[in-house]
Tab-separated table of C-alpha atoms and ligand atoms in Angstrom:
chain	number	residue	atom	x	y	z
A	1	UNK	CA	13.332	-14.180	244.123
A	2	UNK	CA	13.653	-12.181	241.236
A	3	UNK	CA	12.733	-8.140	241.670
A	4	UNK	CA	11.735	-5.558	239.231
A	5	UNK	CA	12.007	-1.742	238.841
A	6	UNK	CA	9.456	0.376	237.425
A	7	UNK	CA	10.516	3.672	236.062
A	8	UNK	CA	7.610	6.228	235.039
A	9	UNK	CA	8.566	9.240	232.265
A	10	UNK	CA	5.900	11.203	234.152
A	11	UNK	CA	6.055	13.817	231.716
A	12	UNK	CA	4.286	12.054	228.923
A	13	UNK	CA	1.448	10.426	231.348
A	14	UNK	CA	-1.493	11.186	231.198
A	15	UNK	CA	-3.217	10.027	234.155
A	16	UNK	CA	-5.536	7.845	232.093
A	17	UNK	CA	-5.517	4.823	235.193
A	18	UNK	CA	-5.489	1.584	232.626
A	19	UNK	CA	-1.762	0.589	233.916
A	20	UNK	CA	-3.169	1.001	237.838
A	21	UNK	CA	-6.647	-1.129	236.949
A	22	UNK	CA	-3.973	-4.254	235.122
A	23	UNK	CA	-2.058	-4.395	237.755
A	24	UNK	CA	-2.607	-7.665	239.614
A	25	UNK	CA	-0.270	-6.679	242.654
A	26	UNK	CA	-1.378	-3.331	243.537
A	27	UNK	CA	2.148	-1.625	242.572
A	28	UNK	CA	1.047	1.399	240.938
A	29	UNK	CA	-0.925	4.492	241.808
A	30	UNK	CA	-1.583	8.293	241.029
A	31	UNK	CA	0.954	11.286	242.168
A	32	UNK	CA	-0.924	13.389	244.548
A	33	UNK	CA	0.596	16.137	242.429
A	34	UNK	CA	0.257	17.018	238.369
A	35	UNK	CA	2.336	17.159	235.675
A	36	UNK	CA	2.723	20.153	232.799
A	37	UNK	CA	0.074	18.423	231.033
A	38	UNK	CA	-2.262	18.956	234.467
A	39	UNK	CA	-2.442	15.041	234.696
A	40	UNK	CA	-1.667	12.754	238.002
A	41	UNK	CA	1.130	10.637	236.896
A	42	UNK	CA	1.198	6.732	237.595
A	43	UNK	CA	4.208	5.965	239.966
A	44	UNK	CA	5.130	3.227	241.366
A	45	UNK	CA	3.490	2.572	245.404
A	46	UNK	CA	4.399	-0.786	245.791
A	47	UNK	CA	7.397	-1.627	244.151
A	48	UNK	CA	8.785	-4.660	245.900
A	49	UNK	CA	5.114	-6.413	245.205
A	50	UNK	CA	5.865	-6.424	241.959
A	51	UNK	CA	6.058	-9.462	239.702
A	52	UNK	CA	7.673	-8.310	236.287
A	53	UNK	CA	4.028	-9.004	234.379
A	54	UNK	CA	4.050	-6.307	231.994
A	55	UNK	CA	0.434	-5.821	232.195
A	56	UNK	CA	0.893	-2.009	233.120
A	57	UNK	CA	3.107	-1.590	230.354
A	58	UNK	CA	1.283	-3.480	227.914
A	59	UNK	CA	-2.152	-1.543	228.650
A	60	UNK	CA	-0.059	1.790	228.523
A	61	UNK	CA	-1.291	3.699	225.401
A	62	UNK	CA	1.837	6.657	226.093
A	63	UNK	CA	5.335	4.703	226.056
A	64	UNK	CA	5.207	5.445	230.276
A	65	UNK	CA	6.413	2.840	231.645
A	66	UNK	CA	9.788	0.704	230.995
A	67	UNK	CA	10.730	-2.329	233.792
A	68	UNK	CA	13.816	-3.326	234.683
A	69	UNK	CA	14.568	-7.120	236.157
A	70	UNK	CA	17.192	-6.206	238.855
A	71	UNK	CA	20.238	-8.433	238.914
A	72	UNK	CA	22.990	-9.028	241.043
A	73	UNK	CA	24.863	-6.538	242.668
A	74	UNK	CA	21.810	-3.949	241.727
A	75	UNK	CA	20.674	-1.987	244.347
B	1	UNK	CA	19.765	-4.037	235.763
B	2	UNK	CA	18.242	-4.902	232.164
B	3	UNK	CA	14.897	-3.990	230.578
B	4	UNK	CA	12.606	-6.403	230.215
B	5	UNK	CA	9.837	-3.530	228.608
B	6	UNK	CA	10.912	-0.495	226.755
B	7	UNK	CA	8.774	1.780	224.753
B	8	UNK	CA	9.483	0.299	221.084
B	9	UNK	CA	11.888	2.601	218.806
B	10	UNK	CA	9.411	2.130	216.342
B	11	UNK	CA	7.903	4.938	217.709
B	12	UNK	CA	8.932	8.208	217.354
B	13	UNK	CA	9.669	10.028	221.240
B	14	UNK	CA	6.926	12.606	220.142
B	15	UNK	CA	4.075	12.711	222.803
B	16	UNK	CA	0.731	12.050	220.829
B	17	UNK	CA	-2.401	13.915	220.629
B	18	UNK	CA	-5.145	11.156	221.789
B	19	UNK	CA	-7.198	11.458	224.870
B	20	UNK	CA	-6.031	10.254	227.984
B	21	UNK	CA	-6.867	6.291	228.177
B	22	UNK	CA	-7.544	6.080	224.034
B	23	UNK	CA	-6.377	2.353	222.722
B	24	UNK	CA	-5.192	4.718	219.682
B	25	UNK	CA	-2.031	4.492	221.336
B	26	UNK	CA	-1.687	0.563	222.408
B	27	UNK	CA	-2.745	-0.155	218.605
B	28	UNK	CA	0.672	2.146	217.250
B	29	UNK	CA	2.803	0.750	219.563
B	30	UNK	CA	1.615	-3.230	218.605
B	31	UNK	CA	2.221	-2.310	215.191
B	32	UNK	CA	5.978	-0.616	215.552
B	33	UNK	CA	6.926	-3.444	217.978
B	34	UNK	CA	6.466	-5.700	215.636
B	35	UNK	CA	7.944	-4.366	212.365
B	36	UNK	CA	11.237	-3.783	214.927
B	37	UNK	CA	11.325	-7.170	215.777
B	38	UNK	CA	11.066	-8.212	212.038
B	39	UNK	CA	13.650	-5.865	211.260
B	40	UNK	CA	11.393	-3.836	209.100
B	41	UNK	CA	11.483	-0.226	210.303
B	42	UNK	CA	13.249	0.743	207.165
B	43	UNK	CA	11.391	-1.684	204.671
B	44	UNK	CA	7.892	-0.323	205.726
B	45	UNK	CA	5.345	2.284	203.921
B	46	UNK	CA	2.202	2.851	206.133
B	47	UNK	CA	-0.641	5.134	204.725
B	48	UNK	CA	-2.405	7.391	207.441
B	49	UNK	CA	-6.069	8.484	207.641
B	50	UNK	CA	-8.672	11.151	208.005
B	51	UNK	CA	-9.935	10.545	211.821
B	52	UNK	CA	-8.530	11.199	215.036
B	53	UNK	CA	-5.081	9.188	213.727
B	54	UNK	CA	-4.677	11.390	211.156
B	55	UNK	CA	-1.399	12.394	212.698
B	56	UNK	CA	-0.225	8.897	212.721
B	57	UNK	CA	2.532	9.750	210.514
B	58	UNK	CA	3.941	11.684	213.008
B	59	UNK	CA	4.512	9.183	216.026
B	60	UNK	CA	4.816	5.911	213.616
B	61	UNK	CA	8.857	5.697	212.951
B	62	UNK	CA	8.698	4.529	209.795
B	63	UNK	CA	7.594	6.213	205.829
B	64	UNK	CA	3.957	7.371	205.635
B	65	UNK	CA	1.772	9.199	203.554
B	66	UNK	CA	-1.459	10.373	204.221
B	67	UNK	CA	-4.357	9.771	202.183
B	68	UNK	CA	-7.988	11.402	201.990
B	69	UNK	CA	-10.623	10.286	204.051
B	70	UNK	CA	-11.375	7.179	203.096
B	71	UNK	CA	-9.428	6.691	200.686
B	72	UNK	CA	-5.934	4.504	202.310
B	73	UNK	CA	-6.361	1.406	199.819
B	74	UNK	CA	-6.061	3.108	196.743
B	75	UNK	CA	-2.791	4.691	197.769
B	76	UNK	CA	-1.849	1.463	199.854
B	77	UNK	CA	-2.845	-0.204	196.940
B	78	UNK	CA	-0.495	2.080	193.739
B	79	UNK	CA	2.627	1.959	196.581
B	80	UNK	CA	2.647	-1.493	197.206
B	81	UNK	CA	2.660	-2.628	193.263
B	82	UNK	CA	5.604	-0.060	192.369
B	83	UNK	CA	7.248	-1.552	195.934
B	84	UNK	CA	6.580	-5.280	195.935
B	85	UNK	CA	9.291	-5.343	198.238
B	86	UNK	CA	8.253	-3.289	201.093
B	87	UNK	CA	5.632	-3.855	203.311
B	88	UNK	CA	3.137	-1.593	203.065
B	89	UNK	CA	-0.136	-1.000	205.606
B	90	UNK	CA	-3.240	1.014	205.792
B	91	UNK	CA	-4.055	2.321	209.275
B	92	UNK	CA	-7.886	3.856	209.608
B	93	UNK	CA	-11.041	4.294	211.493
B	94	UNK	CA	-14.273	2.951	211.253
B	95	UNK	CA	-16.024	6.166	209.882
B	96	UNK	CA	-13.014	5.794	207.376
B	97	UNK	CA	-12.911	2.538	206.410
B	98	UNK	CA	-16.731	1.350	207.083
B	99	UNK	CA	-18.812	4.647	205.655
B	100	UNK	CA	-16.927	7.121	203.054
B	101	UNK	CA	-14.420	4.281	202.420
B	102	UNK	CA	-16.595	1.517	202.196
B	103	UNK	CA	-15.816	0.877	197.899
B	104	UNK	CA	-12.308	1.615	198.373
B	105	UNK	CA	-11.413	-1.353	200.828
B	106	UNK	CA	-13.951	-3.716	199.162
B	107	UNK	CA	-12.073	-3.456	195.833
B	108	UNK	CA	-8.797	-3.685	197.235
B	109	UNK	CA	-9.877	-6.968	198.975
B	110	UNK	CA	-11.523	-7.712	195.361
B	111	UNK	CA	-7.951	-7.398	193.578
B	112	UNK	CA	-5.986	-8.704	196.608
B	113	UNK	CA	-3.869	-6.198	197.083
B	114	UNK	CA	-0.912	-7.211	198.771
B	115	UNK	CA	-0.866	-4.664	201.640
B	116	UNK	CA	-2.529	-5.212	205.268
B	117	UNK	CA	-5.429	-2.384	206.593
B	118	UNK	CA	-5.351	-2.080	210.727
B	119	UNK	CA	-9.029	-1.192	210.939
B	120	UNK	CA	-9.463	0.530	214.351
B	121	UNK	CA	-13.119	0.191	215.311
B	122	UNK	CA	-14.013	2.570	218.037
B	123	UNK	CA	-17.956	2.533	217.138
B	124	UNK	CA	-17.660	6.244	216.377
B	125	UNK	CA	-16.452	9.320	214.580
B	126	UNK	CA	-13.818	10.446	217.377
B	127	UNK	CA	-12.257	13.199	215.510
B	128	UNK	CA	-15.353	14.872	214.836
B	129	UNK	CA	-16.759	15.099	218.220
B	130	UNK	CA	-18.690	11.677	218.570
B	131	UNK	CA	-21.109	11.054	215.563
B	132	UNK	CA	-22.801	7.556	214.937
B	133	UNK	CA	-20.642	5.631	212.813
B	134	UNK	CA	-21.942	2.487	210.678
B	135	UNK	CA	-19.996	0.422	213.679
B	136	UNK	CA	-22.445	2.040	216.659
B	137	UNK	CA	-24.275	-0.549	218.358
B	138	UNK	CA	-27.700	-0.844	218.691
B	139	UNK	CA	-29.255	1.568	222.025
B	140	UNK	CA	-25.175	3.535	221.696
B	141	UNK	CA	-25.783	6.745	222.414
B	142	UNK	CA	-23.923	9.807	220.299
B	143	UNK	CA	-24.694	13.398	218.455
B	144	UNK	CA	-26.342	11.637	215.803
B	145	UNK	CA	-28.403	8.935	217.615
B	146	UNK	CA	-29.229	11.422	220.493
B	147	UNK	CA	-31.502	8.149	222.012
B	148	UNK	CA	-29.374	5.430	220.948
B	149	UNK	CA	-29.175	3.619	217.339
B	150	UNK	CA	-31.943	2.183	216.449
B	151	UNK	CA	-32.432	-0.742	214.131
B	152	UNK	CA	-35.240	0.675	212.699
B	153	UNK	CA	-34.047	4.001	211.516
B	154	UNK	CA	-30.289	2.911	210.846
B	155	UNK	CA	-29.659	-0.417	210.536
B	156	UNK	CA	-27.731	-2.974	212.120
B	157	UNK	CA	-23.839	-2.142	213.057
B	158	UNK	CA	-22.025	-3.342	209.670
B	159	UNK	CA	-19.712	-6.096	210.170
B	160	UNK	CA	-16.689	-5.158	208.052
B	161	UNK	CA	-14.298	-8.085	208.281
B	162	UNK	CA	-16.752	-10.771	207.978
B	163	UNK	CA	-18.264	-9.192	204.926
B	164	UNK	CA	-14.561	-8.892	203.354
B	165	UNK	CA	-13.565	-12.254	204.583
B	166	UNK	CA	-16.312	-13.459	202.162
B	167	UNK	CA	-13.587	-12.034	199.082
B	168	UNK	CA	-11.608	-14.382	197.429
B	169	UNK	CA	-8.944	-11.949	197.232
B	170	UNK	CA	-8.794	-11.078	201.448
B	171	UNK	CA	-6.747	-14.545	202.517
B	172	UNK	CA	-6.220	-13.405	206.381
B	173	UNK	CA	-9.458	-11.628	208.112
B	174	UNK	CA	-9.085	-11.501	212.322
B	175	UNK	CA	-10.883	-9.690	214.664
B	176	UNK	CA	-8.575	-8.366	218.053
B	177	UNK	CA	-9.590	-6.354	221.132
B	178	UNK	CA	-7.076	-3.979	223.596
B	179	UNK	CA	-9.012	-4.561	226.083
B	180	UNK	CA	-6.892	-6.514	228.392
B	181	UNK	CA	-2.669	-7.633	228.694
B	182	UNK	CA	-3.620	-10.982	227.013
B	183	UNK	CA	-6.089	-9.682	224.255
B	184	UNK	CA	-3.130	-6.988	223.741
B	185	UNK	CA	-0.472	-10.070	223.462
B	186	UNK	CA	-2.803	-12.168	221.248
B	187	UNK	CA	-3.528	-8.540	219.129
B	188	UNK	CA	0.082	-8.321	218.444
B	189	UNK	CA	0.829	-12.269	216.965
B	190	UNK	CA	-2.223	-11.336	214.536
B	191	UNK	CA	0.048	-8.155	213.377
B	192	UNK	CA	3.073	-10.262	212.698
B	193	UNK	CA	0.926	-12.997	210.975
B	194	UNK	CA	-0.498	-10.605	208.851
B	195	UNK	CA	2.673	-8.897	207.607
B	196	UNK	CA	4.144	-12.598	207.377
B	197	UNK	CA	1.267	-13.583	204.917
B	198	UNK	CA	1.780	-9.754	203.233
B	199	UNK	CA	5.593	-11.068	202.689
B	200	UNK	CA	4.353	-14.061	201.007
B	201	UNK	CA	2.327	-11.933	198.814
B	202	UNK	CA	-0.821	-14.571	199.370
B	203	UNK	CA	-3.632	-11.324	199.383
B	204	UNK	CA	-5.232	-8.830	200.904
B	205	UNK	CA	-4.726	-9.432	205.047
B	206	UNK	CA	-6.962	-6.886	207.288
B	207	UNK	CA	-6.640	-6.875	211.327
B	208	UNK	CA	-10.096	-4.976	213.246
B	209	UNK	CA	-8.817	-3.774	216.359
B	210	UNK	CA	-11.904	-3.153	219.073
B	211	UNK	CA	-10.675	-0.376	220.440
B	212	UNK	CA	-11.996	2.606	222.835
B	213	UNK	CA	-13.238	6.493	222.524
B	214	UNK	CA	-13.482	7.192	226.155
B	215	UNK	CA	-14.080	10.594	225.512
B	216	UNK	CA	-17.001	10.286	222.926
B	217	UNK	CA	-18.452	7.617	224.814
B	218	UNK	CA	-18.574	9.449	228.134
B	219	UNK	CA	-16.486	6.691	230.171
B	220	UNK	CA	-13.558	7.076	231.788
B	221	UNK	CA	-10.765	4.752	230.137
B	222	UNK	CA	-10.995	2.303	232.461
B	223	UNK	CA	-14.923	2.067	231.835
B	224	UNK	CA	-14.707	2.145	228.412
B	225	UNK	CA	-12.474	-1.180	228.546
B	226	UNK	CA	-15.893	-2.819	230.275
B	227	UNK	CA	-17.970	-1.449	227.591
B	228	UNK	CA	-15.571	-3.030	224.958
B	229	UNK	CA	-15.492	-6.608	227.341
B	230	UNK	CA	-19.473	-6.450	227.706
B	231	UNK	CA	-20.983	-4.613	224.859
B	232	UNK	CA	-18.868	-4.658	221.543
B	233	UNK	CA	-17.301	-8.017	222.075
B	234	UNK	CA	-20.639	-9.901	222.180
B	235	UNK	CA	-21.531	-8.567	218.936
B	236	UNK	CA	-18.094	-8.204	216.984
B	237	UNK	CA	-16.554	-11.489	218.598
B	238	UNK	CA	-12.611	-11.242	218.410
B	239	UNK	CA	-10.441	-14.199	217.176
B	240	UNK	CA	-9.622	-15.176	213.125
B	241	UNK	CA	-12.427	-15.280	210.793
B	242	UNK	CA	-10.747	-16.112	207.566
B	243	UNK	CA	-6.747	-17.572	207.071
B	244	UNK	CA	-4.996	-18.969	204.289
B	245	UNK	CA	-4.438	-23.288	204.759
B	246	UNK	CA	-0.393	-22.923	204.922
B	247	UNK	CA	-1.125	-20.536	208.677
B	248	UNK	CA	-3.456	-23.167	209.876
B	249	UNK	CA	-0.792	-25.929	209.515
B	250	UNK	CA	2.550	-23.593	210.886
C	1	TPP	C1	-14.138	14.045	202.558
C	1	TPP	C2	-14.296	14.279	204.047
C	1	TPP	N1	-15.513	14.108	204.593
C	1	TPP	C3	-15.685	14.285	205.921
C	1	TPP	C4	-14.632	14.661	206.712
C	1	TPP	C5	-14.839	14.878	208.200
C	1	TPP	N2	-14.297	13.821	209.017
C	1	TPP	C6	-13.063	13.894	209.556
C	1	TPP	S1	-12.661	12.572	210.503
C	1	TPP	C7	-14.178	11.852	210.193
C	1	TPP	C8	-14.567	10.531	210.787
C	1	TPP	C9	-13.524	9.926	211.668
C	1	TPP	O1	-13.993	8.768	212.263
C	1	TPP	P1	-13.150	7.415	212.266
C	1	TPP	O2	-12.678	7.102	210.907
C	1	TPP	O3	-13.993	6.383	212.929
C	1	TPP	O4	-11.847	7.761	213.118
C	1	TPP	P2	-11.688	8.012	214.692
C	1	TPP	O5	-11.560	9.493	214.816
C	1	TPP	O6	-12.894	7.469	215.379
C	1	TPP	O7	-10.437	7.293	215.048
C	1	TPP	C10	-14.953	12.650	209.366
C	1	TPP	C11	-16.325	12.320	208.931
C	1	TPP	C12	-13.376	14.840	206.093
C	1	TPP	N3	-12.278	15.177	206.793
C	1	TPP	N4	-13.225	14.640	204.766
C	2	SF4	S1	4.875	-5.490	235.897
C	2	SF4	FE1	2.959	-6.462	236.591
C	2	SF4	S2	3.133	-6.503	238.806
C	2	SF4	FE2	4.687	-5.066	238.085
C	2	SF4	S3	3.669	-3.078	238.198
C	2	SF4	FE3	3.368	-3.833	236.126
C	2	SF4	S4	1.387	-4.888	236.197
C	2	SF4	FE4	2.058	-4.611	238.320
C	3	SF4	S1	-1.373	3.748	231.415
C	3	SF4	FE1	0.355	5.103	230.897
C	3	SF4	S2	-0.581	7.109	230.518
C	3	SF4	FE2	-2.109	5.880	231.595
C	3	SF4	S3	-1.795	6.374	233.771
C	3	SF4	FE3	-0.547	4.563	233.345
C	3	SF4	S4	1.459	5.347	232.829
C	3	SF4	FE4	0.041	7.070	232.687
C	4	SF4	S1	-11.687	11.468	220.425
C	4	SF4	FE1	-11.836	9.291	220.917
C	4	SF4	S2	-10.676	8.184	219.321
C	4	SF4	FE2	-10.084	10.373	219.246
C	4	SF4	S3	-8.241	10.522	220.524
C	4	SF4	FE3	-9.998	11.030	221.829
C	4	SF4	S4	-10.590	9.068	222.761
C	4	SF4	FE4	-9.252	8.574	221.011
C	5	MG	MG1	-13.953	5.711	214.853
C-alpha cells in the first residue's frame, strides 16, 4: 500500500481549519499550542490514515502543506 | 520520498496579508500553478487592484502593476497591445470590477481585449470593512444593508459574467467556486483554458471565482464555504456560460 507524509510549515498557518474539514480520513488536526502569529497550526494526527488526496492541500489558502508519497527504503 | 504537492514557485515565499480561511489565497495559488506549468512565469504581466488584493503584486511571482480602483482593463488593456506576446491578466474584486469599474471591463469586453480578468466575487467590499457590494445577495447582511439587501431599495445582485458574456468581443465567460477540492480542480482547468484562448488571441476571456470573506461575513472559514455551497451558488451557478466553438470540440 502506498503511504504519504504530510509536512506542515507551521509558521505560515493560520489556523483557519479548511485543510482539517477536506480531509476525508481524519489525518489532520490543531496544535494544542500557537504559533508567532497566535494561530493553532494544522499538524498531522493521523498520518498513516492518510490516502495522498490532496484535498488539505488543495483547500489550503497559505502554501502549508506539501505531501510526500514515501517510497522504498523511506522510513 | 517525492512530492506529490508543493506550494507552486509561482508564488513568492512571502506570507500574505488575508484573513485566516480567505479563498484570496486558493485563487493566487490556481493562477501561479498554472502559468508554471505552461512555462509562463517569465512571459506573464498581471495588473493588481484596489481591494483587499491590492498587495497581490507582492505574493504573485511574476510582473505586475497596480492600477486604480477600478480601473485594471484599461491598463490590462494598453500592456497587452504594446506586448501581444505576453500574457497579460487582470486580477480584482467585485466592488472593483462590478461598481466603480463597471465601464472599464464592459468596454474592454466591447473591444476584445486580448487579456483575461480573474473576477473574485466575495459579495462584499472586504478591504473596507464589509460594505454591500452590487454582488450582495438579497436578505446579506453588512454596514450598508444593516437588515439585509433588499430588492426594493437596491436591486437585484448584478450578474457580471452573464451580462459580459452577452459581448461579442468576451469569447470565454465561466463561472468557478473554491468551495471544495473538486470545484478547486475544475477552477484551475478554467484558468489554463482561458490563458490558452488569450494565446490564441480569440478575445476578451473573464473567470468569476465565488469566493469567501469570512471575516466580513461573520463565519468562520469553514462556514463561510456552506454559505458559498448554499447561498451564492444557487443564485450565481458555477460552470461555463459563454466559449468559443474550437474549446467545445478539443
Ligand atoms: C477611487 C477609490 N474609491 C474608493 C476607494 C475605497 N475602496 C478601497 S477597496 C474598495 C472596495 C473593495 O472591494 P472589492 O473590490 O470587492 O475587493 P475585496 O476587498 O472584497 O477583495 C473601496 C471602495 C478607493 N481606494 N479608491
Ligand atoms: S492528502 Fe487527503 S487523506 Fe491525506 S491528509 Fe490530505 S486530505 Fe487527508
Ligand atoms: S488550510 Fe492551511 S492555513 Fe488553514 S489550518 Fe490548514 S494548513 Fe493552516
Ligand atoms: S477582509 Fe475578507 S476578503 Fe479581505 S482578506 Fe479578510 S476575509 Fe479576505
Ligand atoms: Mg469583494
Amino acid at each position: 500500500m502506498r503511504s504519504f507524509k504530510l509536512v506542515f510549515r507551521a509558521d505560515r498557518c493560520k489556523g483557519c481549519e479548511l485543510c482539517r474539514n477536506a480531509c476525508p480520513k481524519g489525518v489532520i488536526g490543531m496544535a494544542p499550542q500557537v504559533n508567532a502569529k497566535g494561530y493553532h497550526p494544522a499538524c498531522a494526527v493521523n498520518q498513516e490514515a492518510c490516502i495522498g488526496c490532496q484535498s488539505c492541500a488543495l483547500m489550503c489558502p497559505d502554501g502549508v502543506i506539501t505531501i510526500y508519497q514515501l517510497e522504498e527504503g523511506d522510513q | 520520498m517525492k512530492p506529490i504537492f508543493e506550494y507552486t514557485k509561482g508564488m513568492t515565499d512571502m506570507p500574505t496579508h488575508y484573513c485566516p480561511g480567505c479563498t484570496h489565497g486558493i485563487a493566487h495559488r490556481l493562477i501561479m500553478e498554472v502559468l508554471d506549468e505552461m512555462g509562463a512565469l517569465g512571459k506573464t504581466i498581471g495588473v493588481a487592484p484596489i481591494g483587499c488584493s491590492v498587495m497581490a503584486h507582492q505574493y504573485m511571482n511574476v510582473d505586475m502593476c497596480e492600477a486604480a480602483h477600478g480601473r485594471a482593463p484599461a491598463v490590462a488593456s494598453g500592456i497587452r497591445r504594446v506586448h501581444p506576446d505576453k500574457i497579460v491578466f487582470t486580477y480584482q474584486g467585485d466592488g472593483d470590477l462590478a461598481s466603480i469599474g463597471t465601464g472599464e471591463i464592459v468596454h474592454a469586453a466591447v473591444r476584445g481585449e486580448k487579456f483575461t480578468t480573474f473576477f473574485i466575487n466575495n459579495g462584499i467590499y472586504g478591504m473596507t470593512g464589509g460594505q454591500m457590494a452590487p454582488t450582495t445577495l438579497i436578505g446579506q447582511k453588512s454596514t450598508t444593508s444593516q437588515d439585509g439587501r433588499s430588492k426594493e431599495l437596491n436591486g437585484m445582485p448584478i450578474k457580471m459574467s452573464e451580462m459580459l458574456a452577452s459581448i461579442d468581443g468576451a469569447v470565454y465567460v465561466e463561472r468557478v467556486a473554491l468551495d471544495s477540492p473538486a470545484h478547486i480542480r475544475q477552477a484551475k482547468k478554467a484558468i489554463r483554458k482561458a490563458f490558452e484562448i488569450q494565446k490564441k488571441g480569440l478575445g476578451f476571456t473573464l473567470i468569476e471565482f465565488l469566493s469567501t470573506c469570512p471575516t466580513n461575513w461573520g463565519m468562520t472559514p469553514v462556514k463561510a464555504l456552506d454559505w458559498v455551497r448554499n447561498n451564492v451558488m444557487p443564485y450565481y451557478p458555477i460552470g461555463v456560460i459563454k466559449e468559443p466553438k474550437e474549446a467545445e470540440e478539443a
